Amino acid sequence: STQSTWGLQSFQGKEKRMSKLNMDVLKESIKKMMTTDKKRGFLETVELQVLLKDYDPQKDKRFMGSVKLPNVPRPKLRICVIGDAAHLEEAKKIQGIETKDVDGLKAFNKVKKDIKKWAKKFHVLLCTDTIVKQLTKLLGPILNKINRFPIAITHNESLEKKIDEVKSSVKFQLKKVLCMGFAVGNVEMTEEQLRQNITMSINFLVSLLKKGWQNIKTLHVKRTMGAVQRVYGQILN
């Protein structure tokens, strides 16, 4: 079973009481990560690497939660909007967003290979809520299987705002293993912006765990092409 936590109210109250994270160690790790690795020819992601302990993914509740970070960690997140006429019109005004209409979905003729190739080009799919209900009929179950089922969007909220929210959010989900990695920033951020994002991510993750900090074995940060920097717990060999 899955414990889902999608709101920040309960988390924000707990955050103030969490003091296990040594800010000096965190700042030093971020500084090392940002100054000792040479700059690459692409935008490197900063990842938070987590190793849990005293957790049994087979027996314990598998947690899942999403938190919106103060600074956008992945500005180049590839997003496609599957929309009705109004949403497609709105999407065309937003730079870097691709679109697909219902006729475009029908054109796949439920050919799994083609649907998979198209969907895998994107990190996230957004879809008008009325079209979401038709997706299984139009495409079959393939989007669920490849972890690309779209996030529903409505006309009650701004599409641009929704896209910003998606780009700013990090999703924590326990699957079958106790080690996990999450994109929490990028190398164009300041050290302070990274500190804010990493701190919020860690505290939110801890709020999802059944025993809080007692379930954290180690925390590390690293950039895509850089060395691992320890933030909390034992030093990895």
PDB file of C-alpha atoms in Angstrom:
ATOM      1  CA  SER A   1       0.000   0.000   0.000  1.00  0.00           C
ATOM      2  CA  THR A   2       1.084   3.575  -0.544  1.00  0.00           C
ATOM      3  CA  GLN A   3       1.030   6.456   1.866  1.00  0.00           C
ATOM      4  CA  SER A   4       0.513   9.592  -0.186  1.00  0.00           C
ATOM      5  CA  THR A   5       1.343  13.018   1.177  1.00  0.00           C
ATOM      6  CA  TRP A   6       0.640  15.853  -1.190  1.00  0.00           C
ATOM      7  CA  GLY A   7       0.314  18.939   1.031  1.00  0.00           C
ATOM      8  CA  LEU A   8       2.731  21.026   2.944  1.00  0.00           C
ATOM      9  CA  GLN A   9       0.690  22.011   6.006  1.00  0.00           C
ATOM     10  CA  SER A  10       1.673  19.100   8.261  1.00  0.00           C
ATOM     11  CA  PHE A  11       5.223  19.193   6.892  1.00  0.00           C
ATOM     12  CA  GLN A  12       5.857  22.884   7.584  1.00  0.00           C
ATOM     13  CA  GLY A  13       5.033  22.475  11.257  1.00  0.00           C
ATOM     14  CA  LYS A  14       7.479  19.580  11.567  1.00  0.00           C
ATOM     15  CA  GLU A  15      10.246  21.320   9.633  1.00  0.00           C
ATOM     16  CA  LYS A  16      10.972  23.791  12.439  1.00  0.00           C
ATOM     17  CA  ARG A  17      11.614  20.937  14.874  1.00  0.00           C
ATOM     18  CA  MET A  18      14.097  19.149  12.618  1.00  0.00           C
ATOM     19  CA  SER A  19      17.659  19.933  13.640  1.00  0.00           C
ATOM     20  CA  LYS A  20      19.594  16.800  12.618  1.00  0.00           C
ATOM     21  CA  LEU A  21      20.935  18.529   9.514  1.00  0.00           C
ATOM     22  CA  ASN A  22      24.190  20.334  10.239  1.00  0.00           C
ATOM     23  CA  MET A  23      24.038  23.524   8.160  1.00  0.00           C
ATOM     24  CA  ASP A  24      27.827  24.030   8.233  1.00  0.00           C
ATOM     25  CA  VAL A  25      28.381  20.531   6.821  1.00  0.00           C
ATOM     26  CA  LEU A  26      25.697  21.115   4.171  1.00  0.00           C
ATOM     27  CA  LYS A  27      27.165  24.482   3.124  1.00  0.00           C
ATOM     28  CA  GLU A  28      30.675  23.004   2.955  1.00  0.00           C
ATOM     29  CA  SER A  29      29.444  20.073   0.824  1.00  0.00           C
ATOM     30  CA  ILE A  30      27.654  22.420  -1.578  1.00  0.00           C
ATOM     31  CA  LYS A  31      30.741  24.656  -1.800  1.00  0.00           C
ATOM     32  CA  LYS A  32      32.988  21.661  -2.583  1.00  0.00           C
ATOM     33  CA  MET A  33      30.545  20.350  -5.174  1.00  0.00           C
ATOM     34  CA  MET A  34      30.341  23.730  -6.912  1.00  0.00           C
ATOM     35  CA  THR A  35      34.037  24.675  -6.832  1.00  0.00           C
ATOM     36  CA  THR A  36      36.035  21.460  -7.246  1.00  0.00           C
ATOM     37  CA  ASP A  37      34.308  20.115 -10.363  1.00  0.00           C
ATOM     38  CA  LYS A  38      35.002  21.691 -13.734  1.00  0.00           C
ATOM     39  CA  LYS A  39      32.190  23.223 -15.751  1.00  0.00           C
ATOM     40  CA  ARG A  40      30.673  21.043 -18.490  1.00  0.00           C
ATOM     41  CA  GLY A  41      29.083  21.939 -21.790  1.00  0.00           C
ATOM     42  CA  PHE A  42      25.542  21.261 -20.553  1.00  0.00           C
ATOM     43  CA  LEU A  43      23.375  22.184 -17.574  1.00  0.00           C
ATOM     44  CA  GLU A  44      24.269  19.659 -14.863  1.00  0.00           C
ATOM     45  CA  THR A  45      21.607  18.567 -12.414  1.00  0.00           C
ATOM     46  CA  VAL A  46      22.289  18.527  -8.683  1.00  0.00           C
ATOM     47  CA  GLU A  47      20.994  15.308  -7.159  1.00  0.00           C
ATOM     48  CA  LEU A  48      20.179  14.407  -3.571  1.00  0.00           C
ATOM     49  CA  GLN A  49      21.116  10.771  -2.917  1.00  0.00           C
ATOM     50  CA  VAL A  50      19.382   9.020  -0.032  1.00  0.00           C
ATOM     51  CA  LEU A  51      20.100   5.695   1.643  1.00  0.00           C
ATOM     52  CA  LEU A  52      17.427   4.516   4.085  1.00  0.00           C
ATOM     53  CA  LYS A  53      17.736   2.068   6.976  1.00  0.00           C
ATOM     54  CA  ASP A  54      15.307   0.021   9.106  1.00  0.00           C
ATOM     55  CA  TYR A  55      12.809   0.017   6.238  1.00  0.00           C
ATOM     56  CA  ASP A  56      11.355  -3.026   4.554  1.00  0.00           C
ATOM     57  CA  PRO A  57       9.904  -2.053   1.148  1.00  0.00           C
ATOM     58  CA  GLN A  58       8.077  -5.399   1.047  1.00  0.00           C
ATOM     59  CA  LYS A  59       6.273  -4.952   4.379  1.00  0.00           C
ATOM     60  CA  ASP A  60       6.313  -1.260   5.305  1.00  0.00           C
ATOM     61  CA  LYS A  61       4.059   1.301   3.676  1.00  0.00           C
ATOM     62  CA  ARG A  62       5.657   2.708   0.562  1.00  0.00           C
ATOM     63  CA  PHE A  63       5.553   6.452   0.900  1.00  0.00           C
ATOM     64  CA  MET A  64       4.946   8.898  -1.927  1.00  0.00           C
ATOM     65  CA  GLY A  65       4.936  12.655  -1.717  1.00  0.00           C
ATOM     66  CA  SER A  66       5.637  15.764  -3.729  1.00  0.00           C
ATOM     67  CA  VAL A  67       6.954  19.115  -2.539  1.00  0.00           C
ATOM     68  CA  LYS A  68       7.305  22.407  -4.406  1.00  0.00           C
ATOM     69  CA  LEU A  69      10.808  23.801  -3.954  1.00  0.00           C
ATOM     70  CA  PRO A  70      11.590  27.527  -3.626  1.00  0.00           C
ATOM     71  CA  ASN A  71      13.888  27.504  -6.693  1.00  0.00           C
ATOM     72  CA  VAL A  72      13.184  25.687  -9.999  1.00  0.00           C
ATOM     73  CA  PRO A  73      15.525  22.649 -10.035  1.00  0.00           C
ATOM     74  CA  ARG A  74      14.971  21.593 -13.652  1.00  0.00           C
ATOM     75  CA  PRO A  75      14.212  24.604 -15.865  1.00  0.00           C
ATOM     76  CA  LYS A  76      14.765  22.508 -19.011  1.00  0.00           C
ATOM     77  CA  LEU A  77      12.238  19.825 -18.051  1.00  0.00           C
ATOM     78  CA  ARG A  78      10.693  18.554 -21.305  1.00  0.00           C
ATOM     79  CA  ILE A  79       6.908  18.899 -21.129  1.00  0.00           C
ATOM     80  CA  CYS A  80       4.145  18.087 -23.601  1.00  0.00           C
ATOM     81  CA  VAL A  81       0.572  19.314 -23.240  1.00  0.00           C
ATOM     82  CA  ILE A  82      -2.151  16.990 -24.526  1.00  0.00           C
ATOM     83  CA  GLY A  83      -4.992  19.445 -24.729  1.00  0.00           C
ATOM     84  CA  ASP A  84      -8.319  20.658 -25.964  1.00  0.00           C
ATOM     85  CA  ALA A  85      -8.387  23.732 -28.220  1.00  0.00           C
ATOM     86  CA  ALA A  86      -8.193  26.222 -25.324  1.00  0.00           C
ATOM     87  CA  HIS A  87      -5.250  24.512 -23.613  1.00  0.00           C
ATOM     88  CA  LEU A  88      -3.381  24.099 -26.900  1.00  0.00           C
ATOM     89  CA  GLU A  89      -3.822  27.817 -27.607  1.00  0.00           C
ATOM     90  CA  GLU A  90      -2.482  28.627 -24.118  1.00  0.00           C
ATOM     91  CA  ALA A  91       0.443  26.215 -24.504  1.00  0.00           C
ATOM     92  CA  LYS A  92       1.581  27.780 -27.794  1.00  0.00           C
ATOM     93  CA  LYS A  93       2.305  31.031 -25.933  1.00  0.00           C
ATOM     94  CA  ILE A  94       4.690  29.293 -23.515  1.00  0.00           C
ATOM     95  CA  GLN A  95       8.231  28.841 -24.763  1.00  0.00           C
ATOM     96  CA  GLY A  96       9.579  25.305 -25.105  1.00  0.00           C
ATOM     97  CA  ILE A  97       6.280  23.474 -24.595  1.00  0.00           C
ATOM     98  CA  GLU A  98       5.223  20.873 -27.175  1.00  0.00           C
ATOM     99  CA  THR A  99       1.597  19.955 -27.800  1.00  0.00           C
ATOM    100  CA  LYS A 100      -0.574  17.089 -29.010  1.00  0.00           C
ATOM    101  CA  ASP A 101      -4.309  17.038 -29.727  1.00  0.00           C
ATOM    102  CA  VAL A 102      -6.774  14.128 -29.666  1.00  0.00           C
ATOM    103  CA  ASP A 103      -6.374  13.570 -33.418  1.00  0.00           C
ATOM    104  CA  GLY A 104      -2.619  13.280 -32.847  1.00  0.00           C
ATOM    105  CA  LEU A 105      -3.246  10.560 -30.255  1.00  0.00           C
ATOM    106  CA  LYS A 106      -5.628   8.715 -32.584  1.00  0.00           C
ATOM    107  CA  ALA A 107      -2.937   8.758 -35.275  1.00  0.00           C
ATOM    108  CA  PHE A 108      -0.824   6.371 -33.179  1.00  0.00           C
ATOM    109  CA  ASN A 109      -3.435   3.658 -33.848  1.00  0.00           C
ATOM    110  CA  LYS A 110      -2.569   2.178 -30.422  1.00  0.00           C
ATOM    111  CA  VAL A 111       0.847   1.067 -31.729  1.00  0.00           C
ATOM    112  CA  LYS A 112       2.735   0.647 -28.442  1.00  0.00           C
ATOM    113  CA  LYS A 113       6.214   1.149 -29.912  1.00  0.00           C
ATOM    114  CA  ASP A 114       5.262   4.506 -31.457  1.00  0.00           C
ATOM    115  CA  ILE A 115       3.433   5.747 -28.347  1.00  0.00           C
ATOM    116  CA  LYS A 116       6.375   4.762 -26.148  1.00  0.00           C
ATOM    117  CA  LYS A 117       8.915   6.477 -28.427  1.00  0.00           C
ATOM    118  CA  TRP A 118       6.861   9.699 -28.395  1.00  0.00           C
ATOM    119  CA  ALA A 119       6.089   9.743 -24.643  1.00  0.00           C
ATOM    120  CA  LYS A 120       9.681   8.942 -23.627  1.00  0.00           C
ATOM    121  CA  LYS A 121      10.845  12.185 -25.269  1.00  0.00           C
ATOM    122  CA  PHE A 122       9.253  14.063 -22.357  1.00  0.00           C
ATOM    123  CA  HIS A 123       9.845  14.112 -18.626  1.00  0.00           C
ATOM    124  CA  VAL A 124       6.209  15.066 -17.958  1.00  0.00           C
ATOM    125  CA  LEU A 125       2.912  14.964 -19.842  1.00  0.00           C
ATOM    126  CA  LEU A 126       0.061  17.326 -18.931  1.00  0.00           C
ATOM    127  CA  CYS A 127      -3.442  16.623 -20.181  1.00  0.00           C
ATOM    128  CA  THR A 128      -6.810  18.411 -20.173  1.00  0.00           C
ATOM    129  CA  ASP A 129      -8.937  16.652 -17.537  1.00  0.00           C
ATOM    130  CA  THR A 130     -11.713  15.762 -20.002  1.00  0.00           C
ATOM    131  CA  ILE A 131      -9.182  14.069 -22.312  1.00  0.00           C
ATOM    132  CA  VAL A 132      -7.520  12.128 -19.462  1.00  0.00           C
ATOM    133  CA  LYS A 133     -10.695  10.050 -19.212  1.00  0.00           C
ATOM    134  CA  GLN A 134     -10.327   9.005 -22.863  1.00  0.00           C
ATOM    135  CA  LEU A 135      -6.621   8.100 -22.754  1.00  0.00           C
ATOM    136  CA  THR A 136      -6.948   4.360 -22.111  1.00  0.00           C
ATOM    137  CA  LYS A 137      -9.461   4.118 -24.936  1.00  0.00           C
ATOM    138  CA  LEU A 138      -7.221   6.121 -27.278  1.00  0.00           C
ATOM    139  CA  LEU A 139      -3.800   4.675 -26.378  1.00  0.00           C
ATOM    140  CA  GLY A 140      -4.325   1.585 -24.215  1.00  0.00           C
ATOM    141  CA  PRO A 141      -2.473   1.182 -20.871  1.00  0.00           C
ATOM    142  CA  ILE A 142       1.032   1.926 -22.190  1.00  0.00           C
ATOM    143  CA  LEU A 143       1.493   5.368 -20.527  1.00  0.00           C
ATOM    144  CA  ASN A 144       0.926   3.842 -17.094  1.00  0.00           C
ATOM    145  CA  LYS A 145       3.413   1.068 -17.801  1.00  0.00           C
ATOM    146  CA  ILE A 146       6.214   3.462 -18.795  1.00  0.00           C
ATOM    147  CA  ASN A 147       5.502   5.865 -15.912  1.00  0.00           C
ATOM    148  CA  ARG A 148       4.294   8.669 -18.191  1.00  0.00           C
ATOM    149  CA  PHE A 149       0.625   8.925 -17.250  1.00  0.00           C
ATOM    150  CA  PRO A 150      -0.256  12.626 -17.580  1.00  0.00           C
ATOM    151  CA  ILE A 151      -1.019  15.106 -14.826  1.00  0.00           C
ATOM    152  CA  ALA A 152      -4.573  16.411 -15.288  1.00  0.00           C
ATOM    153  CA  ILE A 153      -5.021  20.136 -15.946  1.00  0.00           C
ATOM    154  CA  THR A 154      -8.230  22.166 -15.776  1.00  0.00           C
ATOM    155  CA  HIS A 155      -9.351  25.553 -17.029  1.00  0.00           C
ATOM    156  CA  ASN A 156      -9.666  26.804 -13.459  1.00  0.00           C
ATOM    157  CA  GLU A 157      -5.919  27.369 -13.217  1.00  0.00           C
ATOM    158  CA  SER A 158      -3.312  29.070 -15.375  1.00  0.00           C
ATOM    159  CA  LEU A 159      -1.400  26.592 -17.548  1.00  0.00           C
ATOM    160  CA  GLU A 160       1.796  28.632 -17.187  1.00  0.00           C
ATOM    161  CA  LYS A 161       1.463  28.529 -13.393  1.00  0.00           C
ATOM    162  CA  LYS A 162       0.884  24.760 -13.500  1.00  0.00           C
ATOM    163  CA  ILE A 163       4.001  24.270 -15.644  1.00  0.00           C
ATOM    164  CA  ASP A 164       6.093  26.349 -13.207  1.00  0.00           C
ATOM    165  CA  GLU A 165       4.732  24.218 -10.347  1.00  0.00           C
ATOM    166  CA  VAL A 166       5.681  20.992 -12.167  1.00  0.00           C
ATOM    167  CA  LYS A 167       9.201  22.319 -12.895  1.00  0.00           C
ATOM    168  CA  SER A 168       9.624  23.314  -9.226  1.00  0.00           C
ATOM    169  CA  SER A 169       8.379  20.053  -7.710  1.00  0.00           C
ATOM    170  CA  VAL A 170      10.311  17.016  -6.584  1.00  0.00           C
ATOM    171  CA  LYS A 171       8.542  13.693  -6.068  1.00  0.00           C
ATOM    172  CA  PHE A 172       9.665  11.242  -3.393  1.00  0.00           C
ATOM    173  CA  GLN A 173       8.587   7.659  -3.808  1.00  0.00           C
ATOM    174  CA  LEU A 174       9.820   4.466  -2.161  1.00  0.00           C
ATOM    175  CA  LYS A 175       9.912   1.589  -4.616  1.00  0.00           C
ATOM    176  CA  LYS A 176      11.740  -1.713  -4.113  1.00  0.00           C
ATOM    177  CA  VAL A 177      15.162  -0.464  -3.014  1.00  0.00           C
ATOM    178  CA  LEU A 178      16.409   1.655  -0.115  1.00  0.00           C
ATOM    179  CA  CYS A 179      18.666   3.933  -2.172  1.00  0.00           C
ATOM    180  CA  MET A 180      17.076   6.805  -4.092  1.00  0.00           C
ATOM    181  CA  GLY A 181      18.141   9.864  -6.075  1.00  0.00           C
ATOM    182  CA  PHE A 182      16.193  13.073  -6.658  1.00  0.00           C
ATOM    183  CA  ALA A 183      16.913  16.138  -8.798  1.00  0.00           C
ATOM    184  CA  VAL A 184      16.881  19.088  -6.390  1.00  0.00           C
ATOM    185  CA  GLY A 185      18.798  21.750  -8.312  1.00  0.00           C
ATOM    186  CA  ASN A 186      21.234  22.620 -11.075  1.00  0.00           C
ATOM    187  CA  VAL A 187      24.728  24.115 -11.300  1.00  0.00           C
ATOM    188  CA  GLU A 188      23.503  27.548 -12.430  1.00  0.00           C
ATOM    189  CA  MET A 189      21.899  28.092  -9.017  1.00  0.00           C
ATOM    190  CA  THR A 190      23.684  30.003  -6.271  1.00  0.00           C
ATOM    191  CA  GLU A 191      24.974  28.034  -3.294  1.00  0.00           C
ATOM    192  CA  GLU A 192      22.234  29.615  -1.165  1.00  0.00           C
ATOM    193  CA  GLN A 193      19.488  28.556  -3.616  1.00  0.00           C
ATOM    194  CA  LEU A 194      20.860  25.009  -3.559  1.00  0.00           C
ATOM    195  CA  ARG A 195      20.952  25.055   0.242  1.00  0.00           C
ATOM    196  CA  GLN A 196      17.278  26.133   0.348  1.00  0.00           C
ATOM    197  CA  ASN A 197      16.191  23.417  -2.082  1.00  0.00           C
ATOM    198  CA  ILE A 198      18.263  20.658  -0.475  1.00  0.00           C
ATOM    199  CA  THR A 199      17.124  21.562   3.056  1.00  0.00           C
ATOM    200  CA  MET A 200      13.451  21.628   2.083  1.00  0.00           C
ATOM    201  CA  SER A 201      13.778  18.340   0.158  1.00  0.00           C
ATOM    202  CA  ILE A 202      15.470  16.545   3.059  1.00  0.00           C
ATOM    203  CA  ASN A 203      13.042  17.826   5.686  1.00  0.00           C
ATOM    204  CA  PHE A 204      10.052  16.905   3.530  1.00  0.00           C
ATOM    205  CA  LEU A 205      11.419  13.419   2.897  1.00  0.00           C
ATOM    206  CA  VAL A 206      12.003  12.936   6.641  1.00  0.00           C
ATOM    207  CA  SER A 207       8.379  13.962   7.299  1.00  0.00           C
ATOM    208  CA  LEU A 208       7.250  11.037   5.084  1.00  0.00           C
ATOM    209  CA  LEU A 209       9.300   8.405   6.915  1.00  0.00           C
ATOM    210  CA  LYS A 210       7.699   6.330   9.666  1.00  0.00           C
ATOM    211  CA  LYS A 211      10.554   6.973  12.120  1.00  0.00           C
ATOM    212  CA  GLY A 212      11.759  10.271  10.670  1.00  0.00           C
ATOM    213  CA  TRP A 213      15.528  10.783  10.933  1.00  0.00           C
ATOM    214  CA  GLN A 214      15.975   7.303  12.412  1.00  0.00           C
ATOM    215  CA  ASN A 215      15.232   5.920   8.937  1.00  0.00           C
ATOM    216  CA  ILE A 216      17.997   7.966   7.269  1.00  0.00           C
ATOM    217  CA  LYS A 217      21.343   6.187   6.950  1.00  0.00           C
ATOM    218  CA  THR A 218      23.179   8.606   4.647  1.00  0.00           C
ATOM    219  CA  LEU A 219      22.518  11.726   2.567  1.00  0.00           C
ATOM    220  CA  HIS A 220      24.813  12.859  -0.235  1.00  0.00           C
ATOM    221  CA  VAL A 221      24.681  15.514  -2.948  1.00  0.00           C
ATOM    222  CA  LYS A 222      26.353  15.406  -6.340  1.00  0.00           C
ATOM    223  CA  ARG A 223      26.229  17.132  -9.685  1.00  0.00           C
ATOM    224  CA  THR A 224      25.777  15.041 -12.832  1.00  0.00           C
ATOM    225  CA  MET A 225      29.495  14.740 -13.638  1.00  0.00           C
ATOM    226  CA  GLY A 226      30.902  15.439 -10.188  1.00  0.00           C
ATOM    227  CA  ALA A 227      32.062  13.628  -7.070  1.00  0.00           C
ATOM    228  CA  VAL A 228      29.687  12.596  -4.280  1.00  0.00           C
ATOM    229  CA  GLN A 229      29.659  14.958  -1.265  1.00  0.00           C
ATOM    230  CA  ARG A 230      28.464  13.747   2.131  1.00  0.00           C
ATOM    231  CA  VAL A 231      25.755  15.763   3.878  1.00  0.00           C
ATOM    232  CA  TYR A 232      24.675  13.392   6.660  1.00  0.00           C
ATOM    233  CA  GLY A 233      25.512   9.961   8.078  1.00  0.00           C
ATOM    234  CA  GLN A 234      28.335   7.515   7.503  1.00  0.00           C
ATOM    235  CA  ILE A 235      30.923   8.047   4.805  1.00  0.00           C
ATOM    236  CA  LEU A 236      30.341   5.743   1.840  1.00  0.00           C
ATOM    237  CA  ASN A 237      33.247   3.539   0.785  1.00  0.00           C
TER     238      ASN A 237
END
